[in-house]
Short mmCIF file of C-alpha atoms in Angstrom, two decimals:
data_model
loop_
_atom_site.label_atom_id
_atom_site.label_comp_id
_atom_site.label_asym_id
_atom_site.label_seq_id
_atom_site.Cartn_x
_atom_site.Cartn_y
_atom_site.Cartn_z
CA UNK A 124 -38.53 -75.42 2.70
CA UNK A 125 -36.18 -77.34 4.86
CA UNK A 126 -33.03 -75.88 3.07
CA UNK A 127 -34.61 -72.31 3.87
CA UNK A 128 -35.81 -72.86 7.71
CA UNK A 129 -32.01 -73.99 8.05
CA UNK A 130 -31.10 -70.30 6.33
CA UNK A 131 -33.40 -68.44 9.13
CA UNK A 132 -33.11 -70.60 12.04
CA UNK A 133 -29.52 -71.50 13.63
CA UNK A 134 -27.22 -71.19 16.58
CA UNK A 135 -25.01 -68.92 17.22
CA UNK A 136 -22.25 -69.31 19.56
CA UNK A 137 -22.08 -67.02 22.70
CA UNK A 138 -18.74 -66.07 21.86
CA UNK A 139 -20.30 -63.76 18.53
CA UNK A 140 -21.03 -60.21 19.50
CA UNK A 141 -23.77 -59.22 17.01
CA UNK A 142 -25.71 -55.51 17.47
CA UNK A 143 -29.07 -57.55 16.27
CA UNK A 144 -31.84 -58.34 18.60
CA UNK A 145 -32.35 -62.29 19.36
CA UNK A 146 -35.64 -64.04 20.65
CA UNK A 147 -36.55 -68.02 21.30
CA UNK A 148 -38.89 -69.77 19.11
CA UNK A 149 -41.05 -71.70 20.61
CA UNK A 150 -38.78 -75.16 20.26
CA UNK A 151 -35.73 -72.74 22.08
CA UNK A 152 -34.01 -71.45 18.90
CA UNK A 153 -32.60 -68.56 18.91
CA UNK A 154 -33.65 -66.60 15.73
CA UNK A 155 -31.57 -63.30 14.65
CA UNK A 156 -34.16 -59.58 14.18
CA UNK A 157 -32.59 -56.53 12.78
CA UNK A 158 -32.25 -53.95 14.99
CA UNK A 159 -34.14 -50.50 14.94
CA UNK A 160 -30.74 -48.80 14.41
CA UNK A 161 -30.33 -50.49 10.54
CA UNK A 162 -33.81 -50.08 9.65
CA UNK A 163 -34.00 -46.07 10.55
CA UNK A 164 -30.24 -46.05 8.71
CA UNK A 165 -32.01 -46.40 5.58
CA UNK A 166 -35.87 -46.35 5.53
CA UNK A 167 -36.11 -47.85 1.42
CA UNK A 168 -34.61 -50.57 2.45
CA UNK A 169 -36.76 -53.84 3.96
CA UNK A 170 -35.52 -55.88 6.72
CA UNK A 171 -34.36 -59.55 5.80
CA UNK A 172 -35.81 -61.99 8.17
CA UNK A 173 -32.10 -64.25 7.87
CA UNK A 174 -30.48 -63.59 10.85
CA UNK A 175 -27.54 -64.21 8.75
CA UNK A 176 -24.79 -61.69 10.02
CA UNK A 177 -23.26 -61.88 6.72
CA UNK A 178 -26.56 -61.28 4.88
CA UNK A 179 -27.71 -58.42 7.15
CA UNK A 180 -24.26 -56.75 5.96
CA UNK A 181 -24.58 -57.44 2.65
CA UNK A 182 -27.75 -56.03 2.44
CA UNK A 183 -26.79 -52.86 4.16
CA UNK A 184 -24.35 -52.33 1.40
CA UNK A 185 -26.89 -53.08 -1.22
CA UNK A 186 -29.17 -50.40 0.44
CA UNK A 187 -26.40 -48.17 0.57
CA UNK A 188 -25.36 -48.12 -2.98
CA UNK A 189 -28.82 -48.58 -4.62
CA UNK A 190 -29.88 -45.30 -6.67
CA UNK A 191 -33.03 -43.15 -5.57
CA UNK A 192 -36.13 -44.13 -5.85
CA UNK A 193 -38.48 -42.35 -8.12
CA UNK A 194 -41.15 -42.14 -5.91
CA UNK A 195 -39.30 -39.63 -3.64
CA UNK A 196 -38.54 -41.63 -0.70
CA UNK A 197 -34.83 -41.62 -1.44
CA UNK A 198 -32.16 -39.23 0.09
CA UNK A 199 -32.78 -35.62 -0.95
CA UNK A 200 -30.82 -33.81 -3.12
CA UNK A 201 -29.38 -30.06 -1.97
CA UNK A 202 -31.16 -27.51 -3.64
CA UNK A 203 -28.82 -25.40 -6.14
CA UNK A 204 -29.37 -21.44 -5.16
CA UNK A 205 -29.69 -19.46 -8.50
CA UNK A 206 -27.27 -16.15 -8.90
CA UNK A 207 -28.79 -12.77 -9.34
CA UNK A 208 -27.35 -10.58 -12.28
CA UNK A 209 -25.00 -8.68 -9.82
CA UNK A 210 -23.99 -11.65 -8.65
CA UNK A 211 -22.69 -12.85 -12.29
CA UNK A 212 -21.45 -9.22 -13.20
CA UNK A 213 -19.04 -9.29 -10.13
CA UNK A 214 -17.99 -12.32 -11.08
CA UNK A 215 -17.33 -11.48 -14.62
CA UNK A 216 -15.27 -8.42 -13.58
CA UNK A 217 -13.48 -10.14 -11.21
CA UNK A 218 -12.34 -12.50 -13.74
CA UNK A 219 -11.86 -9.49 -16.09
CA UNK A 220 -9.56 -7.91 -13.53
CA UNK A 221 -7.79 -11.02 -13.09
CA UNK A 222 -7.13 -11.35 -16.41
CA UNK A 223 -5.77 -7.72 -16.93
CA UNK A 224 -3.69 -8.72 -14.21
CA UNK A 225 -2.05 -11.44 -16.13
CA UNK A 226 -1.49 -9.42 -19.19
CA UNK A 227 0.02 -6.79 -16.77
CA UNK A 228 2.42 -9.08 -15.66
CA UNK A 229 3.03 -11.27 -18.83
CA UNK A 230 3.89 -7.40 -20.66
CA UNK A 231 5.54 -6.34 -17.55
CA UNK A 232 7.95 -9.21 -17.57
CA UNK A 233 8.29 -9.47 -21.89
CA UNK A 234 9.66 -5.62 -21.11
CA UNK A 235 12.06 -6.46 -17.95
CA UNK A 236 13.34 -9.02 -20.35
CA UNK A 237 14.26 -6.55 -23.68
CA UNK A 238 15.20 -4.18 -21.29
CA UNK A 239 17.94 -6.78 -19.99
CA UNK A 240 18.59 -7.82 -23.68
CA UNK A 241 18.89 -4.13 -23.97
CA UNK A 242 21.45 -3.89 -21.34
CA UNK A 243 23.35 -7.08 -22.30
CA UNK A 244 23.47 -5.53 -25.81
CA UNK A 245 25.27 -2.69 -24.49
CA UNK A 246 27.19 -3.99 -22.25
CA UNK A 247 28.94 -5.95 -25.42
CA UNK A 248 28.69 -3.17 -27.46
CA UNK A 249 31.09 -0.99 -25.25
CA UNK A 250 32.76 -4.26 -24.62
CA UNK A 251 34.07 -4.27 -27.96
CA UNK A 252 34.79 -0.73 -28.73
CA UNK A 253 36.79 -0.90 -25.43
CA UNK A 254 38.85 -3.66 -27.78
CA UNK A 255 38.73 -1.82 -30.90
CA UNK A 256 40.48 1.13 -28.92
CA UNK A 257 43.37 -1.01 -27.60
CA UNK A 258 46.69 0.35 -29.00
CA UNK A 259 47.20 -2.98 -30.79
CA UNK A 260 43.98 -2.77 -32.65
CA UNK A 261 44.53 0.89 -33.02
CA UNK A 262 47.31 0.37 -34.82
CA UNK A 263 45.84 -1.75 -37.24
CA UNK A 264 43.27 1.56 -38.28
CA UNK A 265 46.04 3.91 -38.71
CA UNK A 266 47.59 4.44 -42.24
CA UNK A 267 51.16 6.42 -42.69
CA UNK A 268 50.93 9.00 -45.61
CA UNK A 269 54.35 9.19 -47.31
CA UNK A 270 54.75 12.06 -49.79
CA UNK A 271 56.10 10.91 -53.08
CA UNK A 272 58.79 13.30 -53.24
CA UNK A 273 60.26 11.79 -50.00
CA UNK A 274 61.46 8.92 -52.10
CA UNK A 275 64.05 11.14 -54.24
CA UNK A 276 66.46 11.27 -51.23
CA UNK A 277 68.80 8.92 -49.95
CA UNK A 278 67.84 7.29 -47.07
CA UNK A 279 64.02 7.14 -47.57
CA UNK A 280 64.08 3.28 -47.88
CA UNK A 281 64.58 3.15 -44.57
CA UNK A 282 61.22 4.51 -43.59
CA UNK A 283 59.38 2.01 -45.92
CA UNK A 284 61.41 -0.97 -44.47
CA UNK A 285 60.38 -0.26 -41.25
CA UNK A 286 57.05 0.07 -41.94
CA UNK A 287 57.05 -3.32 -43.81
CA UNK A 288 58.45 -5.10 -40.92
CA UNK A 289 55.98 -3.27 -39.08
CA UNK A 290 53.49 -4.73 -41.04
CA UNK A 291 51.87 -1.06 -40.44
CA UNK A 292 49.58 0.12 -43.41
CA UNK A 293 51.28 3.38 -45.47
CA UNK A 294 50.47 4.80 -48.64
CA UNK A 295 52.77 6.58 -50.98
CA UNK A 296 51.32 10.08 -52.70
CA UNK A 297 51.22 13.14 -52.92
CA UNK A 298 50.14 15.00 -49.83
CA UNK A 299 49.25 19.14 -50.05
CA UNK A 300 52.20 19.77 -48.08
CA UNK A 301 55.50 18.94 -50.08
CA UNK A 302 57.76 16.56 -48.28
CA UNK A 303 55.09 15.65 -45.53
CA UNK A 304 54.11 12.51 -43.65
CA UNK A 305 50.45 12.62 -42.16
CA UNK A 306 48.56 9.90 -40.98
CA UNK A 307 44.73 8.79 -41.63
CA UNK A 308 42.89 6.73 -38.84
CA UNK A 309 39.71 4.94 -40.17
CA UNK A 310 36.31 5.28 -38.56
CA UNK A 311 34.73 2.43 -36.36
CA UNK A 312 32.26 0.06 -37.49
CA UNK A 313 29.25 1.60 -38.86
CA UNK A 314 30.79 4.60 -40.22
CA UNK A 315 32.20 5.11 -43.64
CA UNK A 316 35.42 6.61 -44.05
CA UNK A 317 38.60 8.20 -42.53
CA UNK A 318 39.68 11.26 -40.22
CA UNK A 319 43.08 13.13 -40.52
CA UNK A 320 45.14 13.04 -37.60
CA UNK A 321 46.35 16.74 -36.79
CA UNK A 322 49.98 15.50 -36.54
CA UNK A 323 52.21 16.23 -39.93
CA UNK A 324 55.70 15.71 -40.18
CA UNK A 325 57.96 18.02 -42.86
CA UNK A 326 60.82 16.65 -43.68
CA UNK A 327 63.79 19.55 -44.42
CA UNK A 328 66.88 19.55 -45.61
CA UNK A 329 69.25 22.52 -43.33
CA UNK A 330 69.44 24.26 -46.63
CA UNK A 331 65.94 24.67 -46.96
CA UNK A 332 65.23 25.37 -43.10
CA UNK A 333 67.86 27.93 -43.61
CA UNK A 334 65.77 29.55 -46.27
CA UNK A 335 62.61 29.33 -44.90
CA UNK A 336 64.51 31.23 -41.73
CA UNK A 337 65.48 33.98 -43.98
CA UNK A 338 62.03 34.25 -45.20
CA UNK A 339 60.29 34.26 -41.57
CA UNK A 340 62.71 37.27 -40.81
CA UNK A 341 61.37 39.17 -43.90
CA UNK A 342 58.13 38.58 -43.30
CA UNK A 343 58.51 39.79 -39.69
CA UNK A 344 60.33 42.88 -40.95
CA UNK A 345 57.54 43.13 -43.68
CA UNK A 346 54.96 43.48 -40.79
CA UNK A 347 53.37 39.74 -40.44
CA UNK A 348 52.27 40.58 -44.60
CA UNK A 349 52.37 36.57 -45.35
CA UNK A 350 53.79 37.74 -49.02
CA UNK A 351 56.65 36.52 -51.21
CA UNK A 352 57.28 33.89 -49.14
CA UNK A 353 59.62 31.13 -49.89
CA UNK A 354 59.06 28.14 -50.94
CA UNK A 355 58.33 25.85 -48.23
CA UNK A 356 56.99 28.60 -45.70
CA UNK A 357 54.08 29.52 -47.94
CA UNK A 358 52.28 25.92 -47.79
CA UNK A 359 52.90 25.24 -43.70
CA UNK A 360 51.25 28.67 -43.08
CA UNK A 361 48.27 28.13 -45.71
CA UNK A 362 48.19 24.86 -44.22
CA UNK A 363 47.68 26.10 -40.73
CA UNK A 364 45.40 28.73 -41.93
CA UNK A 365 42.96 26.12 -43.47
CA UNK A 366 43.11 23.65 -39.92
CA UNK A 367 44.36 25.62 -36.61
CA UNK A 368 44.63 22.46 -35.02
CA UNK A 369 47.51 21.30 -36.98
CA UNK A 370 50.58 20.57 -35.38
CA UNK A 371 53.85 20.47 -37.92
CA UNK A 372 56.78 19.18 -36.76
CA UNK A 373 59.90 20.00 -38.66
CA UNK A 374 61.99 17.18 -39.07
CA UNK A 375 65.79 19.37 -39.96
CA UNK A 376 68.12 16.67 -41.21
CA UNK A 377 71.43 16.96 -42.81
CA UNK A 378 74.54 14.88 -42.77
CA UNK A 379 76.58 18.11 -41.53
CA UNK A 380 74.45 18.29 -38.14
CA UNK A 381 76.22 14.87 -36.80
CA UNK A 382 79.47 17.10 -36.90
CA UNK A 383 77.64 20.13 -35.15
CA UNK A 384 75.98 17.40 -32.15
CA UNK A 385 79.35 15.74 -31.58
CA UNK A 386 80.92 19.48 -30.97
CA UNK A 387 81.05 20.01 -27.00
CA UNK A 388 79.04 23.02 -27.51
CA UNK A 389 76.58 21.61 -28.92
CA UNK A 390 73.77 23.99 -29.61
CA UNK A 391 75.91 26.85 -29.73
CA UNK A 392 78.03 25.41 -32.41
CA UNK A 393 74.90 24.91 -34.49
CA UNK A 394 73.53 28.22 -34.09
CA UNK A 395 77.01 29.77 -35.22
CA UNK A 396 76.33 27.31 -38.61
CA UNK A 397 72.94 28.77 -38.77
CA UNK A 398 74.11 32.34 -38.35
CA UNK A 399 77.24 31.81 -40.88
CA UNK A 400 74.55 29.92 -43.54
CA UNK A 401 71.70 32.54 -43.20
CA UNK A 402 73.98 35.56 -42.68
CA UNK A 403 71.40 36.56 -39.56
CA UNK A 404 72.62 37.94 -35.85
CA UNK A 405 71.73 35.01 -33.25
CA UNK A 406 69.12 37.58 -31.69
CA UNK A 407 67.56 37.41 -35.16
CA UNK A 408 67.46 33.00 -35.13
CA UNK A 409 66.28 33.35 -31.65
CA UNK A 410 63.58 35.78 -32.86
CA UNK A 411 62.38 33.75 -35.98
CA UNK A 412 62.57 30.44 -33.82
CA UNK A 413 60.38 31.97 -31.37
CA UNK A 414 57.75 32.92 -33.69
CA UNK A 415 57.45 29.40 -34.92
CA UNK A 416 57.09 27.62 -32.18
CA UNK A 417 54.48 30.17 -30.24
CA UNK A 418 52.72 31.97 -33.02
CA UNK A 419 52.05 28.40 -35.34
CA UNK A 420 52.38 25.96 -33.01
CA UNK A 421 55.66 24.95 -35.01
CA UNK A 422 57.87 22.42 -33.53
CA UNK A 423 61.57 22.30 -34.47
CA UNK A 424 63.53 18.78 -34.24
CA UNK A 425 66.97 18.14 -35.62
CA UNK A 426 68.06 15.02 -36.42
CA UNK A 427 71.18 13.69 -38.00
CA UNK A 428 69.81 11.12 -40.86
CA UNK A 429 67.00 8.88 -42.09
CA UNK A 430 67.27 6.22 -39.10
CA UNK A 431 66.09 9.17 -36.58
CA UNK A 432 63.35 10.34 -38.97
CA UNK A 433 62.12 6.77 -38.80
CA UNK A 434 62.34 6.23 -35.07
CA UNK A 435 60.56 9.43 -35.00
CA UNK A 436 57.89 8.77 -37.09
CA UNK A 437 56.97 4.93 -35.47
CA UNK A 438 57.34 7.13 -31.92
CA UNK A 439 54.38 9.91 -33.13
CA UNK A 440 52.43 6.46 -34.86
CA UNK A 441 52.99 4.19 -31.55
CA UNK A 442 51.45 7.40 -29.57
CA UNK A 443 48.28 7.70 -31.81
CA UNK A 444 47.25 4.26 -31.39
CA UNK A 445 47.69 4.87 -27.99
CA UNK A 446 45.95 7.93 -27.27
CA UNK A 447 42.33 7.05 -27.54
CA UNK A 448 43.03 4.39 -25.00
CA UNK A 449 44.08 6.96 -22.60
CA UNK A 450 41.82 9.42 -23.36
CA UNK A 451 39.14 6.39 -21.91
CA UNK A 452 40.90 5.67 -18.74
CA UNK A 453 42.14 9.28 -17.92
CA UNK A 454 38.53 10.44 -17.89
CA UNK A 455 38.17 12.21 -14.43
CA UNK A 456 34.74 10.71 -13.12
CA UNK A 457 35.47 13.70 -10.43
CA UNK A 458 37.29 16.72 -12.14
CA UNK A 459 36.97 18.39 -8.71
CA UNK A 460 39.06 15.94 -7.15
CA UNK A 461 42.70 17.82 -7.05
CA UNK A 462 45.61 15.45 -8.33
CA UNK A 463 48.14 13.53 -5.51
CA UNK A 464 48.84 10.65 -3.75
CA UNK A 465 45.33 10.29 -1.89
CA UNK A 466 42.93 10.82 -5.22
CA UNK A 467 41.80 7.62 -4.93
CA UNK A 468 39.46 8.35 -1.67
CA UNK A 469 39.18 7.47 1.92
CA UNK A 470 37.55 4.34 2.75
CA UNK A 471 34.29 4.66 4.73
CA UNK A 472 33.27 1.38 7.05
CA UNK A 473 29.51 1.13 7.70
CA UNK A 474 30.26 2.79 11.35
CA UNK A 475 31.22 5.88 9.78
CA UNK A 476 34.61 5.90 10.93
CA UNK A 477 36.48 7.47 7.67
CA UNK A 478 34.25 10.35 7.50
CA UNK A 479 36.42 12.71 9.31
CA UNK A 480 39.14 12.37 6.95
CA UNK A 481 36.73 12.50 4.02
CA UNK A 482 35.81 15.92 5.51
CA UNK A 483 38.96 16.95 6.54
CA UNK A 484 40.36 16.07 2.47
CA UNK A 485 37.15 18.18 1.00
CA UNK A 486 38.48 21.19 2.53
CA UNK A 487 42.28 20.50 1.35
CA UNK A 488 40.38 20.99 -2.06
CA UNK A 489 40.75 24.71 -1.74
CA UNK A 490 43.49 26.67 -2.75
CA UNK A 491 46.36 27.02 -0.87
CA UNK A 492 44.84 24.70 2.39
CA UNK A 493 47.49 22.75 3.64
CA UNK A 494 46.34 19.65 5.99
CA UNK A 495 47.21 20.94 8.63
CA UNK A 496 44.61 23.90 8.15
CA UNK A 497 42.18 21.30 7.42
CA UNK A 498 43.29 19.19 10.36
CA UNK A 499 42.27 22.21 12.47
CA UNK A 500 39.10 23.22 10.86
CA UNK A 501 37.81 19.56 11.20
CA UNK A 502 39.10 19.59 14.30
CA UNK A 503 36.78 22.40 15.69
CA UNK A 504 33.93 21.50 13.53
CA UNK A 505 34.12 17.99 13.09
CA UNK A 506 31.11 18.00 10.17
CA UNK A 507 29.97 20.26 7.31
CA UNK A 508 26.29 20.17 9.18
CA UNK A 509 27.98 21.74 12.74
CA UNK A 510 30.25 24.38 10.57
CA UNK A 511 27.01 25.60 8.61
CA UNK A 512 24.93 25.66 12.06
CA UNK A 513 27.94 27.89 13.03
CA UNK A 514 27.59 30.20 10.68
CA UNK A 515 23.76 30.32 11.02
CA UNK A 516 24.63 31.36 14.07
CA UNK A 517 26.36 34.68 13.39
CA UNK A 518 24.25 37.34 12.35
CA UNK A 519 26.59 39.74 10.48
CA UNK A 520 28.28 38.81 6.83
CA UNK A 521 32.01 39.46 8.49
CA UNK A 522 31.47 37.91 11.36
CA UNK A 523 30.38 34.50 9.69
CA UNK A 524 33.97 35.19 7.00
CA UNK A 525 35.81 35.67 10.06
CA UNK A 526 34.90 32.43 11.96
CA UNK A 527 37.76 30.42 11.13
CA UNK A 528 40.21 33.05 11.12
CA UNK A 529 41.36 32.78 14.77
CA UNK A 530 41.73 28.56 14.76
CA UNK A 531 45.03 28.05 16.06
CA UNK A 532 47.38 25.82 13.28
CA UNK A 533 50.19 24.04 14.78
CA UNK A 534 52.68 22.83 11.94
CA UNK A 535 56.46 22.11 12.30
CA UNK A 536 56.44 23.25 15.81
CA UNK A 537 55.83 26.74 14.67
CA UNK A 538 51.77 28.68 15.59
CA UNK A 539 49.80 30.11 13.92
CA UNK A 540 46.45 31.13 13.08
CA UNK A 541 44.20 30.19 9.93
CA UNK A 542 43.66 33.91 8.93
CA UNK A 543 40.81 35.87 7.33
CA UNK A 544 41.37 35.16 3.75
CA UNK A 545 41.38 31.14 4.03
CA UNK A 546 38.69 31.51 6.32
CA UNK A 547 36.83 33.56 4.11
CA UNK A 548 37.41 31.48 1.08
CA UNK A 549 35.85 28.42 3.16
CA UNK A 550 32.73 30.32 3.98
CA UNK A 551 32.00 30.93 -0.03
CA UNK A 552 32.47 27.49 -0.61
CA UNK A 553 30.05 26.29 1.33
CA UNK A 554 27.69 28.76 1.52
CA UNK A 555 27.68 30.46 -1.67
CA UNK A 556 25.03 29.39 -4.95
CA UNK A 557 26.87 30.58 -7.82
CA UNK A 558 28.49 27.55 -9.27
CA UNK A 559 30.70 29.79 -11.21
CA UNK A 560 31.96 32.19 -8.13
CA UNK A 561 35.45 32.43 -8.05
CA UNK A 562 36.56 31.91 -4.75
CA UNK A 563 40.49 33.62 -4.63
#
């Protein structure tokens, strides 16, 4: 008992601010009482009777931590408020709708990304046919038909050397037209097969060009009747009759035509040979020579051996492989756009300054509207917007024609005015619906 009166009863210092309330014994101790504070903090818990600061706090704790009782007197726990059905349908929907949302986006972004893959894909698919249509990879798809009968005259090994050190693709056969070099360009990737070029290149002695002369003369004299032809004549036009788009080139060689060239007179010296071999009047040559080259797109070339048939024929192969990469880049994006030095444009700045020029060019696009014209049209009407106002303006049909007509155009010192026909001319153009109106 004396070990626990020493626990309740002893002296503090006056230094040790405590929040308890102290009273004296009756010896004069000074004997430590919880305050009113602590107990109404927690009303489960019992006041110690130590006055022990360190036990008071430890006891708070203990209060403070201990579970509820089950008799009720604990803390209270919030009561839970139960959802109606509308309540829990709102909230399913909304979580419905958020969820379609998701998908929505999820599907939304699974197609922005094909559609890229999409774009990538052709992006390298025109990527590569752009390199398939080079002229070096051209040439690698284009195959030079050599008619077999070619190799029977001297000379023809030339042609076949070249090729080989080339290392260009030809074929040796026989081609419908006798004495003929054609050549075959394969399809691109994906498709099967090959397409005939129109170009074909006959080979002729100057006797045989000399007969098929004679025989174009008969048949002119005969009427145009395509009958009893000769030889060689009879298989270019059934040719052309079965493909219109053929172009022959006759390829005249002859050792004598090297004599005829060197002459100072040239062409007249080989039209006297033509007219001595054929036995024809010069008007006659002139007459046959005409109606090959207009009326069957027939192209004469004489040439003085075997070297300048093969330089001939790698020129027409080097221009194949060449053409469908020009055909690409010389595609007019603007076939309106009239050829010159300033097709490229006029450069507008984001202050508009450009414009004026861009105006003043549109009109030069008409026929026969020099710049100077335009200068003054542009000049007096310095937008499309103010020239149409202008002619809203007018009442009459002639009087909105004539508007421009009395601008005054100074060029090379010298007046004068536009006049009623360019002015005219401007007013269909912008004014009239009829894409197809012909405005001269």
């Amino acid at each position: 008992m004396s070990a626990l009166r020493r626990v309740k009863t002893w002296e503090i210092s006056e230094s040790e601010e405590s929040d308890a309330e102290t009273k004296r014994d009756e010896s004069g101790k000074i004997v430590a009482i919880s305050t009113a504070e602590d107990q109404s903090s927690d009303p489960g818990c019992k006041t110690l009777s130590s006055p022990s600061p360190a036990v008071n706090t430890e006891s708070r704790h203990t209060c403070a931590l201990s579970p509820p009782r089950p008799d009720g007197r604990g803390t209270p726990s919030p009561a839970r408020k139960r959802r109606t059905k509308e309540k829990i349908e709102a909230d399913r929907q909304a979580v419905g709708k958020r969820k379609e949302a998701r998908e929505r986006q999820r599907a939304t972004r699974a197609q922005e990304k094909e559609e890229r893959r999409h774009a990538q894909q052709r992006r390298k698919e025109a990527a590569e046919d752009l390199k398939r249509l080079r002229p070096e990879n051209c040439l690698k798809c284009l195959t030079v038909c050599v008619d077999a009968a070619l190799l029977q005259q001297d000379g023809s090994d030339i042609l076949l050397g070249t090729l080989a050190t080339f290392e260009w693709r030809f074929t040796i056969d026989c081609q419908p037209l006798p004495r003929s070099i054609t050549w075959i360009r394969d399809l691109p990737q994906g498709e099967d097969g090959s397409v005939e070029e129109e170009q074909v290149a006959l080979v002729l002695g100057l006797n045989d060009f000399v007969d098929m002369v004679i025989s174009v003369k008969k048949m002119l004299g005969s009427e145009g009747e395509e009958t009893g032809m000769g030889s060689f004549l009879g298989p270019i036009l059934e040719c052309l009759n079965r493909d219109a788009k053929k172009v022959v080139t006759l390829l005249v060689t002859d050792s004598q035509l090297e004599n005829y060239r060197s002459d100072a007179c040239g062409v007249h010296s080989l039209d006297a040979m033509l007219q001595s071999q054929s036995g024809l009047e010069n008007l006659d040559i002139k007459e046959v020579l005409v109606y090959l080259q207009l009326c069957k797109n027939i192209t004469l070339v004489f040439l003085d051996g075997w070297q300048e048939v093969t330089n001939h024929v790698c020129a027409v192969t080097k221009a194949l492989s060449k053409r469908p990469f020009k055909l690409l880049t010389e595609r007019a994006e603007l076939p309106f756009c009239v050829d010159g030095s300033w097709a490229s444009g006029v450069r507008v700045e984001r202050d508009g300054s450009g414009l004026i020029q861009v105006w003043s060019r549109q009109i030069q696009q008409l026929n026969r509207v020099s710049p100077a014209v335009a200068s003054t049209v542009t000049a007096a009407y310095p937008s499309p917007q103010l020239l149409l106002q202008a002619y809203q303006r007018l009442e009459s049909e002639d009087n909105r024609k004539g508007l421009l007509a009395g601008l005054l155009v100074i060029s090379g010192g010298k007046e004068r005015r536009v006049g009623p026909e360019i002015s005219a001319r401007v007013y269909r153009c912008f004014t009239a619906h009829n894409p197809q109106l012909v405005l001269d």
